[in-house]
Coordinates of C-alpha atoms and ligand atoms in Angstrom, one line a residue:
Chain A
M91 CA -11.8 -76.7 -20.4
L92 CA -11.7 -72.9 -20.2
T93 CA -13.2 -71.0 -17.3
F94 CA -13.3 -67.3 -16.4
Q95 CA -14.4 -66.8 -12.8
N96 CA -15.0 -63.3 -11.6
V97 CA -12.2 -62.0 -13.7
S98 CA -11.3 -58.3 -13.5
R99 CA -8.2 -56.7 -14.8
F100 CA -7.2 -53.2 -13.9
Y101 CA -4.6 -51.0 -15.6
N102 CA -3.8 -48.2 -13.3
D103 CA -7.1 -48.6 -11.5
W104 CA -8.9 -48.5 -14.8
P105 CA -10.9 -51.7 -15.5
A106 CA -10.2 -53.2 -19.0
L107 CA -12.2 -56.3 -17.9
E108 CA -14.7 -56.4 -15.1
N109 CA -16.2 -59.4 -13.4
I110 CA -16.1 -61.7 -16.4
N111 CA -17.7 -65.2 -16.0
F112 CA -18.0 -67.8 -18.8
K113 CA -16.9 -71.3 -19.7
V114 CA -15.9 -72.9 -23.0
Q115 CA -16.4 -76.6 -23.5
R116 CA -14.2 -79.0 -25.5
G117 CA -14.9 -78.6 -29.2
E118 CA -17.1 -75.5 -28.8
F119 CA -17.1 -72.4 -31.2
L120 CA -17.3 -69.1 -29.3
V121 CA -17.5 -65.8 -31.0
V122 CA -16.6 -62.7 -28.9
S123 CA -17.6 -59.4 -30.4
G124 CA -17.8 -55.9 -29.2
P125 CA -16.6 -52.4 -30.2
S126 CA -13.0 -51.4 -30.4
G127 CA -11.5 -51.0 -27.0
A128 CA -14.1 -53.3 -25.4
G129 CA -11.4 -55.7 -24.1
K130 CA -11.4 -58.5 -26.6
T131 CA -7.7 -58.7 -27.0
T132 CA -7.2 -58.3 -23.3
L133 CA -9.5 -61.2 -22.7
F134 CA -7.5 -63.3 -25.2
R135 CA -4.3 -62.4 -23.5
H136 CA -5.7 -63.8 -20.3
I137 CA -6.4 -67.1 -22.0
W138 CA -2.8 -67.6 -23.1
M139 CA -1.8 -66.0 -19.8
G140 CA 0.4 -63.3 -21.3
D141 CA -1.4 -61.3 -18.6
L142 CA -3.0 -62.4 -15.3
P143 CA -6.2 -61.2 -13.8
S144 CA -6.2 -58.6 -11.0
I145 CA -9.1 -60.4 -9.4
G146 CA -10.6 -63.8 -10.1
T147 CA -9.1 -66.8 -11.8
V148 CA -8.7 -68.1 -15.4
E149 CA -8.4 -71.8 -15.9
V150 CA -7.2 -73.1 -19.2
A151 CA -6.6 -76.8 -20.1
G152 CA -5.9 -77.6 -16.4
Y153 CA -3.7 -74.6 -15.7
R154 CA -5.0 -72.0 -13.2
S155 CA -3.9 -68.4 -13.4
D156 CA -3.4 -68.1 -9.7
R157 CA -1.1 -71.1 -9.5
I158 CA 0.7 -71.3 -12.8
R159 CA 4.4 -71.3 -12.6
K160 CA 6.6 -69.6 -15.2
D161 CA 7.9 -73.0 -16.4
D162 CA 4.3 -74.1 -17.1
L163 CA 3.5 -71.2 -19.5
P164 CA 5.2 -72.9 -22.5
L165 CA 3.3 -76.1 -21.7
L166 CA 0.0 -74.2 -21.6
R167 CA 0.7 -72.4 -24.8
R168 CA 1.6 -75.6 -26.7
K169 CA -2.1 -76.5 -26.1
L170 CA -3.2 -73.3 -27.7
G171 CA -3.1 -72.0 -31.3
I172 CA -3.1 -68.2 -31.6
V173 CA -3.9 -66.2 -34.7
F174 CA -3.6 -62.4 -34.9
Q175 CA -5.1 -59.7 -37.1
D176 CA -1.7 -58.8 -38.4
F177 CA -0.6 -62.4 -39.0
R178 CA 2.7 -62.0 -37.2
L179 CA 4.7 -64.3 -39.4
L180 CA 8.5 -64.2 -39.1
P181 CA 9.6 -62.3 -42.2
E182 CA 13.0 -64.0 -42.5
R183 CA 11.6 -67.5 -42.4
T184 CA 9.9 -69.4 -45.2
V185 CA 6.3 -70.6 -45.0
F186 CA 7.6 -74.0 -44.1
D187 CA 9.7 -72.7 -41.2
N188 CA 7.0 -70.4 -40.0
V189 CA 4.6 -73.3 -39.8
A190 CA 7.2 -75.6 -38.2
L191 CA 8.1 -73.1 -35.5
P192 CA 5.8 -74.4 -32.7
L193 CA 7.1 -77.9 -33.3
Q194 CA 10.7 -76.7 -33.4
V195 CA 10.5 -74.9 -30.1
A196 CA 8.8 -78.0 -28.5
G197 CA 11.7 -80.2 -29.5
T198 CA 9.9 -82.4 -32.1
S199 CA 12.3 -84.4 -34.3
P200 CA 13.0 -82.9 -37.8
K201 CA 11.5 -86.0 -39.4
A202 CA 8.2 -85.7 -37.6
I203 CA 8.1 -82.0 -38.2
R204 CA 8.5 -82.5 -41.9
R205 CA 5.8 -85.1 -42.0
R206 CA 3.3 -83.0 -40.1
V207 CA 4.1 -79.7 -41.8
F208 CA 3.9 -81.2 -45.3
S209 CA 0.5 -82.8 -44.7
L210 CA -0.9 -79.7 -43.1
L211 CA 0.3 -77.4 -45.9
A212 CA -1.2 -79.8 -48.4
E213 CA -4.5 -79.8 -46.4
M214 CA -4.6 -76.0 -46.5
E215 CA -3.6 -75.8 -50.1
L216 CA -0.4 -74.0 -49.3
N217 CA 2.0 -76.7 -50.5
H218 CA 3.1 -74.8 -53.6
R219 CA 4.0 -71.8 -51.3
R220 CA 6.1 -73.7 -48.8
S221 CA 9.4 -72.1 -49.9
S222 CA 8.1 -68.6 -50.2
Y223 CA 8.7 -65.8 -47.7
P224 CA 5.7 -64.1 -46.1
H225 CA 6.2 -60.9 -48.0
E226 CA 5.7 -62.8 -51.2
L227 CA 2.2 -63.9 -50.2
S228 CA -1.2 -62.3 -50.4
G229 CA -2.9 -61.3 -47.2
G230 CA -5.2 -64.2 -47.4
E231 CA -2.4 -66.6 -47.9
Q232 CA -0.4 -65.1 -45.0
Q233 CA -3.4 -65.5 -42.7
R234 CA -3.8 -69.2 -43.8
V235 CA -0.1 -69.7 -43.1
A236 CA -0.7 -68.1 -39.6
I237 CA -3.6 -70.5 -39.1
A238 CA -1.5 -73.4 -40.2
R239 CA 1.2 -72.4 -37.6
A240 CA -1.5 -72.2 -34.9
M241 CA -2.8 -75.6 -35.8
V242 CA 0.4 -77.5 -36.4
A243 CA 0.8 -78.7 -32.8
H244 CA -2.8 -80.0 -32.6
P245 CA -4.0 -77.4 -30.1
V246 CA -7.2 -78.0 -28.0
I247 CA -8.2 -74.3 -28.5
L248 CA -7.6 -72.1 -31.4
L249 CA -7.7 -68.4 -30.5
A250 CA -8.3 -66.0 -33.5
D251 CA -8.2 -62.3 -32.6
E252 CA -9.9 -60.5 -35.5
P253 CA -8.2 -62.7 -38.1
T254 CA -10.1 -61.1 -40.9
G255 CA -9.5 -57.5 -39.9
N256 CA -6.9 -56.9 -42.6
L257 CA -8.7 -58.9 -45.4
D258 CA -11.3 -58.2 -48.0
P259 CA -14.8 -59.8 -47.6
E260 CA -14.2 -62.6 -50.1
V261 CA -10.9 -63.7 -48.5
S262 CA -12.4 -63.2 -45.0
R263 CA -15.2 -65.6 -45.9
R264 CA -12.6 -68.3 -46.8
V265 CA -10.8 -67.7 -43.5
I266 CA -14.1 -68.0 -41.5
D267 CA -14.9 -71.2 -43.4
L268 CA -11.5 -72.6 -42.5
L269 CA -12.1 -71.8 -38.8
I270 CA -15.5 -73.6 -39.0
E271 CA -13.9 -76.6 -40.6
I272 CA -11.2 -76.7 -38.0
N273 CA -13.9 -76.5 -35.3
R274 CA -15.8 -79.4 -37.0
S275 CA -12.7 -81.6 -36.7
G276 CA -12.9 -81.2 -32.9
T277 CA -10.8 -78.1 -32.0
A278 CA -12.5 -75.5 -29.8
V279 CA -12.3 -72.1 -31.6
I280 CA -12.6 -68.7 -30.0
L281 CA -13.0 -65.9 -32.5
A282 CA -12.9 -62.2 -31.7
T283 CA -14.5 -60.0 -34.3
H284 CA -16.2 -56.7 -34.8
D285 CA -18.7 -58.3 -37.1
P286 CA -20.3 -61.4 -35.7
R287 CA -22.5 -61.8 -38.8
Q288 CA -19.5 -63.3 -40.5
V289 CA -20.3 -66.5 -38.6
P290 CA -23.5 -68.3 -39.7
A291 CA -26.2 -68.6 -37.0
G292 CA -26.2 -71.9 -35.3
T293 CA -22.5 -72.7 -35.7
A294 CA -21.3 -70.7 -32.7
R295 CA -22.1 -69.3 -29.3
F296 CA -21.8 -65.5 -29.0
L297 CA -20.5 -63.2 -26.3
Y298 CA -20.7 -59.5 -26.5
L299 CA -18.1 -57.3 -24.7
E300 CA -18.6 -53.6 -24.0
R301 CA -16.2 -51.5 -21.9
G302 CA -14.9 -54.6 -20.2
H303 CA -18.3 -56.1 -19.3
L304 CA -20.1 -59.1 -20.8
V305 CA -23.5 -57.9 -22.0
N306 CA -26.4 -60.3 -21.3
P307 CA -24.3 -63.4 -21.5
G308 CA -26.3 -66.4 -22.6
I309 CA -29.0 -64.4 -24.3
W310 CA -27.1 -62.3 -26.9
D311 CA -27.0 -64.3 -30.1
G312 CA -25.1 -61.9 -32.3
Y313 CA -27.9 -60.8 -34.5
R314 CA -30.9 -59.4 -32.6
Q315 CA -29.1 -56.4 -31.2
L316 CA -27.4 -55.3 -34.4
Chain B
M30 CA 15.5 -82.2 -25.9
I31 CA 18.4 -82.7 -28.1
H32 CA 16.5 -81.3 -31.1
L33 CA 15.4 -78.4 -28.9
I34 CA 19.0 -77.5 -27.9
K35 CA 20.1 -77.9 -31.5
N36 CA 17.4 -75.6 -32.7
A37 CA 18.3 -73.0 -30.1
I38 CA 21.9 -73.0 -31.2
N39 CA 20.9 -72.9 -34.9
E40 CA 18.7 -69.9 -34.1
G41 CA 21.6 -68.1 -32.6
L42 CA 23.9 -68.9 -35.5
L43 CA 21.2 -67.8 -37.9
N44 CA 20.9 -64.5 -36.1
I45 CA 24.6 -63.9 -36.3
R46 CA 24.7 -64.8 -40.0
R47 CA 21.9 -62.3 -40.7
K48 CA 24.1 -59.4 -39.5
L49 CA 27.5 -60.8 -40.0
G50 CA 28.9 -57.4 -41.0
S51 CA 28.0 -55.6 -37.8
F52 CA 29.0 -58.6 -35.8
L53 CA 32.5 -58.6 -37.3
I54 CA 32.8 -54.9 -36.6
T55 CA 31.8 -55.4 -33.0
L56 CA 34.3 -58.2 -32.8
L57 CA 37.1 -56.0 -34.2
M58 CA 36.2 -53.3 -31.6
V59 CA 36.3 -55.8 -28.8
S60 CA 39.6 -57.3 -30.1
L61 CA 41.3 -53.9 -30.3
S62 CA 40.4 -52.9 -26.8
F63 CA 41.4 -56.3 -25.5
M64 CA 44.7 -55.9 -27.3
V65 CA 45.6 -52.9 -25.2
F66 CA 45.0 -55.1 -22.1
D67 CA 47.0 -58.0 -23.6
I68 CA 50.0 -55.7 -24.2
F69 CA 49.7 -54.4 -20.7
L70 CA 49.7 -58.0 -19.4
I71 CA 52.8 -58.8 -21.4
I72 CA 54.6 -55.8 -20.0
S73 CA 53.6 -56.7 -16.5
W74 CA 54.5 -60.3 -17.0
N75 CA 57.9 -59.5 -18.3
L76 CA 58.7 -56.9 -15.6
G77 CA 57.4 -59.4 -13.1
T78 CA 59.7 -62.1 -14.4
A79 CA 62.6 -59.6 -14.3
L80 CA 61.9 -58.6 -10.7
K81 CA 61.7 -62.3 -9.7
N82 CA 65.1 -62.9 -11.2
E83 CA 66.4 -59.9 -9.3
Q84 CA 64.8 -61.0 -6.1
E85 CA 66.4 -64.5 -6.5
N86 CA 69.7 -62.6 -6.3
V87 CA 68.7 -60.6 -3.3
G88 CA 70.8 -61.7 -0.4
I89 CA 72.7 -60.1 2.3
E90 CA 76.5 -60.0 2.4
V91 CA 77.9 -59.7 5.9
F92 CA 81.5 -58.6 6.1
L93 CA 83.3 -59.6 9.3
R94 CA 85.9 -57.8 11.4
D95 CA 89.5 -58.6 10.6
N96 CA 90.2 -59.8 14.2
I97 CA 87.6 -62.5 14.1
T98 CA 88.7 -66.2 14.2
E99 CA 87.4 -68.7 11.8
V100 CA 85.7 -70.6 14.7
E101 CA 83.9 -67.4 15.8
A102 CA 82.9 -66.7 12.2
V103 CA 81.4 -70.2 11.7
N104 CA 79.5 -69.8 15.1
L105 CA 78.1 -66.5 13.8
A106 CA 77.0 -68.1 10.6
D107 CA 75.3 -70.8 12.6
I108 CA 73.3 -68.3 14.6
I109 CA 72.3 -66.4 11.4
S110 CA 71.2 -69.6 9.7
G111 CA 68.7 -70.2 12.5
M112 CA 67.1 -66.8 12.0
E113 CA 63.7 -66.4 10.4
G114 CA 63.6 -65.9 6.7
V115 CA 67.1 -67.2 6.1
R116 CA 67.3 -70.1 3.6
S117 CA 71.0 -70.8 3.8
V118 CA 74.3 -69.2 4.8
Y119 CA 77.7 -69.6 3.3
Y120 CA 81.0 -68.6 5.0
V121 CA 83.6 -67.1 2.7
S122 CA 87.1 -67.2 4.1
P123 CA 89.6 -64.5 3.1
E124 CA 91.4 -67.1 0.9
E125 CA 88.3 -68.0 -0.9
A126 CA 87.4 -64.3 -1.3
E127 CA 90.8 -63.7 -2.9
A128 CA 90.3 -66.7 -5.2
V129 CA 86.9 -65.4 -6.3
F130 CA 88.3 -61.9 -6.8
R131 CA 91.1 -63.3 -9.0
A132 CA 88.7 -65.4 -11.0
D133 CA 86.1 -62.7 -11.4
L134 CA 88.4 -59.7 -12.1
P135 CA 91.6 -61.1 -13.6
E136 CA 92.8 -57.6 -14.8
Q137 CA 92.7 -56.3 -11.2
A138 CA 94.5 -59.3 -9.8
D139 CA 97.8 -57.4 -9.9
L140 CA 96.4 -55.0 -7.4
L141 CA 96.3 -57.7 -4.7
T142 CA 99.9 -58.6 -5.5
L143 CA 100.9 -55.0 -5.3
L144 CA 99.3 -54.6 -1.8
G145 CA 101.6 -57.3 -0.5
P146 CA 101.1 -60.5 1.5
Q147 CA 100.0 -58.7 4.7
F148 CA 96.9 -57.5 3.0
H149 CA 93.9 -59.8 2.7
L150 CA 90.2 -59.4 1.8
P151 CA 87.8 -59.6 4.7
A152 CA 85.9 -62.8 5.5
S153 CA 82.2 -62.7 4.9
I154 CA 79.0 -64.6 5.3
Q155 CA 76.6 -64.8 2.3
I156 CA 73.0 -65.0 3.4
S157 CA 70.4 -66.2 0.9
L158 CA 66.8 -65.6 1.8
Q159 CA 63.5 -67.5 1.8
P160 CA 61.4 -66.4 -1.3
D161 CA 58.8 -64.5 0.8
Y162 CA 61.6 -62.6 2.6
R163 CA 62.8 -61.0 -0.6
T164 CA 61.0 -57.7 -0.1
S165 CA 62.6 -54.5 1.0
D166 CA 60.8 -54.4 4.4
K167 CA 61.8 -57.8 5.4
V168 CA 65.4 -57.7 4.1
G169 CA 65.9 -54.3 5.8
G170 CA 64.7 -55.7 9.2
L171 CA 66.9 -58.7 8.9
A172 CA 69.9 -56.6 7.9
R173 CA 69.5 -54.3 10.9
T174 CA 69.4 -57.3 13.3
V175 CA 72.5 -58.9 11.8
S176 CA 74.5 -55.6 11.6
G177 CA 74.1 -55.2 15.4
M178 CA 75.8 -58.6 16.0
D179 CA 79.3 -59.0 17.5
G180 CA 82.0 -59.3 14.9
V181 CA 80.1 -57.7 12.0
E182 CA 81.9 -54.9 10.3
D183 CA 79.5 -54.0 7.5
I184 CA 76.5 -55.2 5.6
V185 CA 75.6 -54.9 2.0
Y186 CA 72.3 -55.7 0.3
G187 CA 70.4 -54.3 -2.6
K188 CA 68.7 -51.5 -0.7
E189 CA 69.3 -49.1 -3.6
Y190 CA 67.1 -50.8 -6.1
L191 CA 65.0 -53.1 -4.1
P192 CA 62.3 -50.7 -2.7
G193 CA 61.8 -49.2 -6.1
L194 CA 61.4 -52.5 -7.9
T195 CA 59.1 -53.9 -5.3
R196 CA 56.8 -50.9 -5.5
A197 CA 56.9 -50.9 -9.3
V198 CA 55.7 -54.4 -9.4
D199 CA 53.0 -53.7 -6.8
I200 CA 51.7 -50.8 -8.7
L201 CA 51.8 -52.7 -11.9
A202 CA 49.8 -55.6 -10.4
K203 CA 47.2 -53.1 -9.2
L204 CA 47.1 -51.4 -12.6
V205 CA 46.6 -54.7 -14.4
I206 CA 43.7 -55.6 -12.1
L207 CA 42.2 -52.1 -12.6
A208 CA 42.6 -52.4 -16.4
G209 CA 41.0 -55.8 -16.3
L210 CA 38.0 -54.4 -14.4
V211 CA 37.6 -51.4 -16.7
L212 CA 37.8 -53.8 -19.7
A213 CA 35.3 -56.2 -18.2
V214 CA 32.9 -53.4 -17.5
S215 CA 33.2 -51.7 -20.9
L216 CA 33.0 -55.0 -22.7
S217 CA 29.9 -55.9 -20.7
L218 CA 28.3 -52.6 -21.7
V219 CA 29.2 -53.0 -25.4
V220 CA 27.7 -56.5 -25.4
A221 CA 24.7 -55.4 -23.4
N222 CA 24.0 -52.7 -25.9
T223 CA 24.3 -55.0 -29.0
V224 CA 22.2 -57.6 -27.3
R225 CA 19.5 -55.1 -26.4
L226 CA 19.5 -53.9 -30.0
A227 CA 19.3 -57.5 -31.2
V228 CA 16.4 -58.2 -28.9
T229 CA 14.6 -55.0 -30.1
R230 CA 15.2 -55.9 -33.7
R231 CA 13.9 -59.4 -33.1
A232 CA 11.1 -58.4 -30.8
L233 CA 8.5 -60.1 -33.1
A234 CA 10.4 -63.4 -33.1
V235 CA 10.9 -63.2 -29.3
Q236 CA 7.2 -62.6 -28.8
I237 CA 6.0 -65.3 -31.3
M238 CA 8.4 -67.9 -29.9
S239 CA 7.1 -67.3 -26.4
I240 CA 3.5 -67.4 -27.6
V241 CA 3.9 -70.7 -29.5
G242 CA 5.4 -72.3 -26.4
A243 CA 9.1 -71.9 -26.5
P244 CA 10.7 -72.3 -23.0
G245 CA 12.3 -69.1 -21.7
W246 CA 15.8 -70.5 -22.0
F247 CA 15.2 -71.3 -25.7
V248 CA 14.4 -67.7 -26.3
R249 CA 17.4 -66.5 -24.3
V250 CA 20.1 -68.9 -25.4
P251 CA 20.7 -67.3 -28.9
F252 CA 21.2 -63.9 -27.3
L253 CA 23.4 -65.3 -24.5
G254 CA 25.4 -67.2 -27.1
E255 CA 25.9 -64.1 -29.1
G256 CA 27.3 -62.2 -26.1
L257 CA 29.4 -65.2 -25.1
L258 CA 30.8 -65.6 -28.6
T259 CA 31.5 -61.8 -28.9
G260 CA 33.5 -62.0 -25.6
V261 CA 35.5 -65.2 -26.4
A262 CA 36.1 -64.5 -30.1
G263 CA 37.0 -60.9 -29.3
A264 CA 39.5 -62.0 -26.6
A265 CA 40.9 -64.7 -28.9
G266 CA 41.2 -62.2 -31.8
S267 CA 43.0 -59.8 -29.5
L268 CA 45.5 -62.6 -28.6
L269 CA 46.1 -63.3 -32.3
L270 CA 46.7 -59.6 -33.0
T271 CA 49.0 -59.4 -29.9
V272 CA 51.0 -62.5 -31.0
A273 CA 51.5 -60.8 -34.4
V274 CA 52.7 -57.6 -32.7
S275 CA 54.8 -59.5 -30.2
W276 CA 56.5 -61.4 -33.0
M277 CA 57.2 -58.3 -35.0
L278 CA 58.8 -56.6 -32.0
S279 CA 60.7 -59.7 -30.7
S280 CA 64.0 -58.7 -32.3
S281 CA 64.0 -55.1 -31.3
V282 CA 62.4 -55.5 -27.8
P283 CA 63.3 -58.9 -26.4
H284 CA 60.4 -60.2 -24.3
E285 CA 58.4 -63.3 -23.5
F286 CA 54.8 -63.9 -24.6
L287 CA 52.1 -64.6 -22.0
P288 CA 52.1 -68.0 -20.4
V289 CA 49.2 -70.4 -21.1
K290 CA 47.6 -69.6 -17.8
W291 CA 47.3 -65.9 -18.5
V292 CA 46.0 -66.6 -22.0
M293 CA 43.2 -68.7 -20.5
L294 CA 42.6 -65.9 -18.1
V295 CA 42.1 -63.4 -20.9
L296 CA 39.7 -65.8 -22.6
I297 CA 37.7 -66.4 -19.4
L298 CA 37.6 -62.6 -18.9
G299 CA 36.2 -62.3 -22.4
A300 CA 33.6 -65.1 -21.9
S301 CA 32.4 -63.9 -18.6
S302 CA 32.0 -60.2 -19.5
G303 CA 30.3 -61.3 -22.7
A304 CA 27.9 -63.5 -20.8
A305 CA 27.3 -60.8 -18.2
G306 CA 26.7 -58.2 -20.9
S307 CA 24.1 -60.3 -22.8
W308 CA 22.4 -61.0 -19.5
I309 CA 22.1 -57.3 -18.8
G310 CA 21.1 -56.6 -22.4
M311 CA 18.3 -59.2 -22.2
K312 CA 17.1 -58.0 -18.8
S313 CA 16.5 -54.6 -20.2
G314 CA 15.5 -55.8 -23.7
I315 CA 13.1 -58.7 -23.5
P316 CA 9.7 -57.4 -22.7
K317 CA 6.9 -59.3 -21.0
P318 CA 5.0 -60.8 -23.9
R319 CA 1.8 -58.8 -24.7
S320 CA -0.3 -59.2 -27.7
Ligands
LIG194 N1 -1.2 -53.3 -21.1 C1 -2.2 -52.3 -21.1 N2 -2.0 -51.2 -20.3 C2 -2.9 -50.3 -20.2 N3 -4.1 -50.3 -20.9 C3 -4.4 -51.4 -21.6 C4 -3.4 -52.5 -21.8 N4 -4.0 -53.4 -22.6 C5 -5.2 -52.9 -22.9 N5 -5.4 -51.8 -22.4 C6 -6.7 -51.0 -22.5 O1 -7.7 -51.9 -22.3 C7 -8.8 -51.5 -23.2 C8 -9.2 -52.8 -24.0 O2 -8.2 -53.0 -25.0 P1 -8.3 -54.2 -26.0 O3 -7.1 -54.2 -26.8 O4 -8.5 -55.5 -25.2 O5 -9.5 -53.9 -26.8 P2 -10.1 -54.6 -28.1 O6 -11.5 -55.0 -27.7 O7 -9.2 -55.7 -28.5 O8 -10.1 -53.5 -29.1 P3 -9.9 -53.7 -30.7 O9 -11.2 -54.2 -31.3 O10 -9.6 -52.3 -31.2 O11 -8.8 -54.6 -31.0 C9 -8.3 -50.4 -24.1 O12 -8.8 -49.2 -23.6 C10 -6.8 -50.4 -23.9 O13 -6.3 -49.1 -24.0
LIG195 MG1 -8.0 -56.2 -30.2

């Protein structure tokens, strides 16, 4: 479902990613960790094809980076849910409208949007917050809204780039638990984090990035080397 | 698809409502600069109409020698009527010339009586011209040809005012086109700048929309709409202001307002420069999405 094949990405001849190879299967949980500047965000950007590889190909949900047309990008992105460290909620929209956004830009009918958003907000215990604006929420609530927005269109892969980076440990745990729960219900989850120990052993597969390289792929389990 | 289009339009309207104040100020600015153009157009339209009326009257009056017979005169008229640029000719006999003189200038009629029966006004041929022959160049050429003909004593046509008027209208038409161009460029730049600012201000929304799968046009339509609206509403506002000014001045400076065709032209100019402006603004404003 997701394949990186000999992917390198150069910025002015400087490699941010070099010869990356890995696959993610349907419903898998993958944790990508590594120090700051290792290339985690760059890797994610290649998944949603906000950037294309200099060498090699990325294939996501049937779309290949070397063949994708501009018009296909929205279609690819509707199959992905993306969560950022800094939430990136739209400040002038309510919680409801933020969560509804992916459906609104896909042309879903208002009635279907209402049904889906209400049930998702209820599921994520955000229903009482649906008319609030992002600045009225705590960081943890904001991140849960961002996760709801990422999940609202039933993505096949959820990308979470350091979603707990701005949250305290207690709230972080709730967010990680939420991701695990989402993964259990069948969505593949790819999580980038500085601290792979957040994710309990056995629930996920681990990759370690360092200066644009994957270190010992397939062997590294996120614990032994720390 | 219908929902998608509706959402894109709503998004645009929402953007405008969020900064209604600055939008209205931009609109006023556009209206005022368009108003200068509108007034220019009105002046040009009215002068153009005046010239046209003058040109309608432009004809050539050919006075014939005294010794010419009526048959010869009619022959001459026939030849002239076959010449290029001539719409019609009319032979005025001495008797008719006298009747016209008496009717037009009754106070001077005694003069004729005083001069006695042996005096009579000269016969003449009135030439009226094809519309596209009513320019100084062409009238002049025709007049020279006719004045060289046998039996022609003298020729009169509006050579005093014609070259001046023709040139004035020529220059005015060029000025109007120039002013329209200047206006289109400056409006495009104003709109380009506001759209670029709007894109920058809404960079997060632009990025998030593209990341959650909005088609490119969905992201662009609100900005394009804003530019288009600025152009059309600005042009319409200027027309309203100009109508008011025109109405206030109508008693002291009699004039006509612009015809519908020209009004449409002003609106189209506003719309197209607004659209062009927002396109330029987006081109320089919307970045490639990066996380
Ligand atoms: N568009 C770009 N142009 C130039 N250099 C870039 C670009 N994007 C990323 N880089 C460089 O690539 C390297 C990897 O950056 P990236 O953001 O992927 O790291 P990261 O692993 O996400 O770091 P962090 O944990 O701090 O978020 C960095 O050195 C960065 O400066
Ligand atoms: Mg990063």
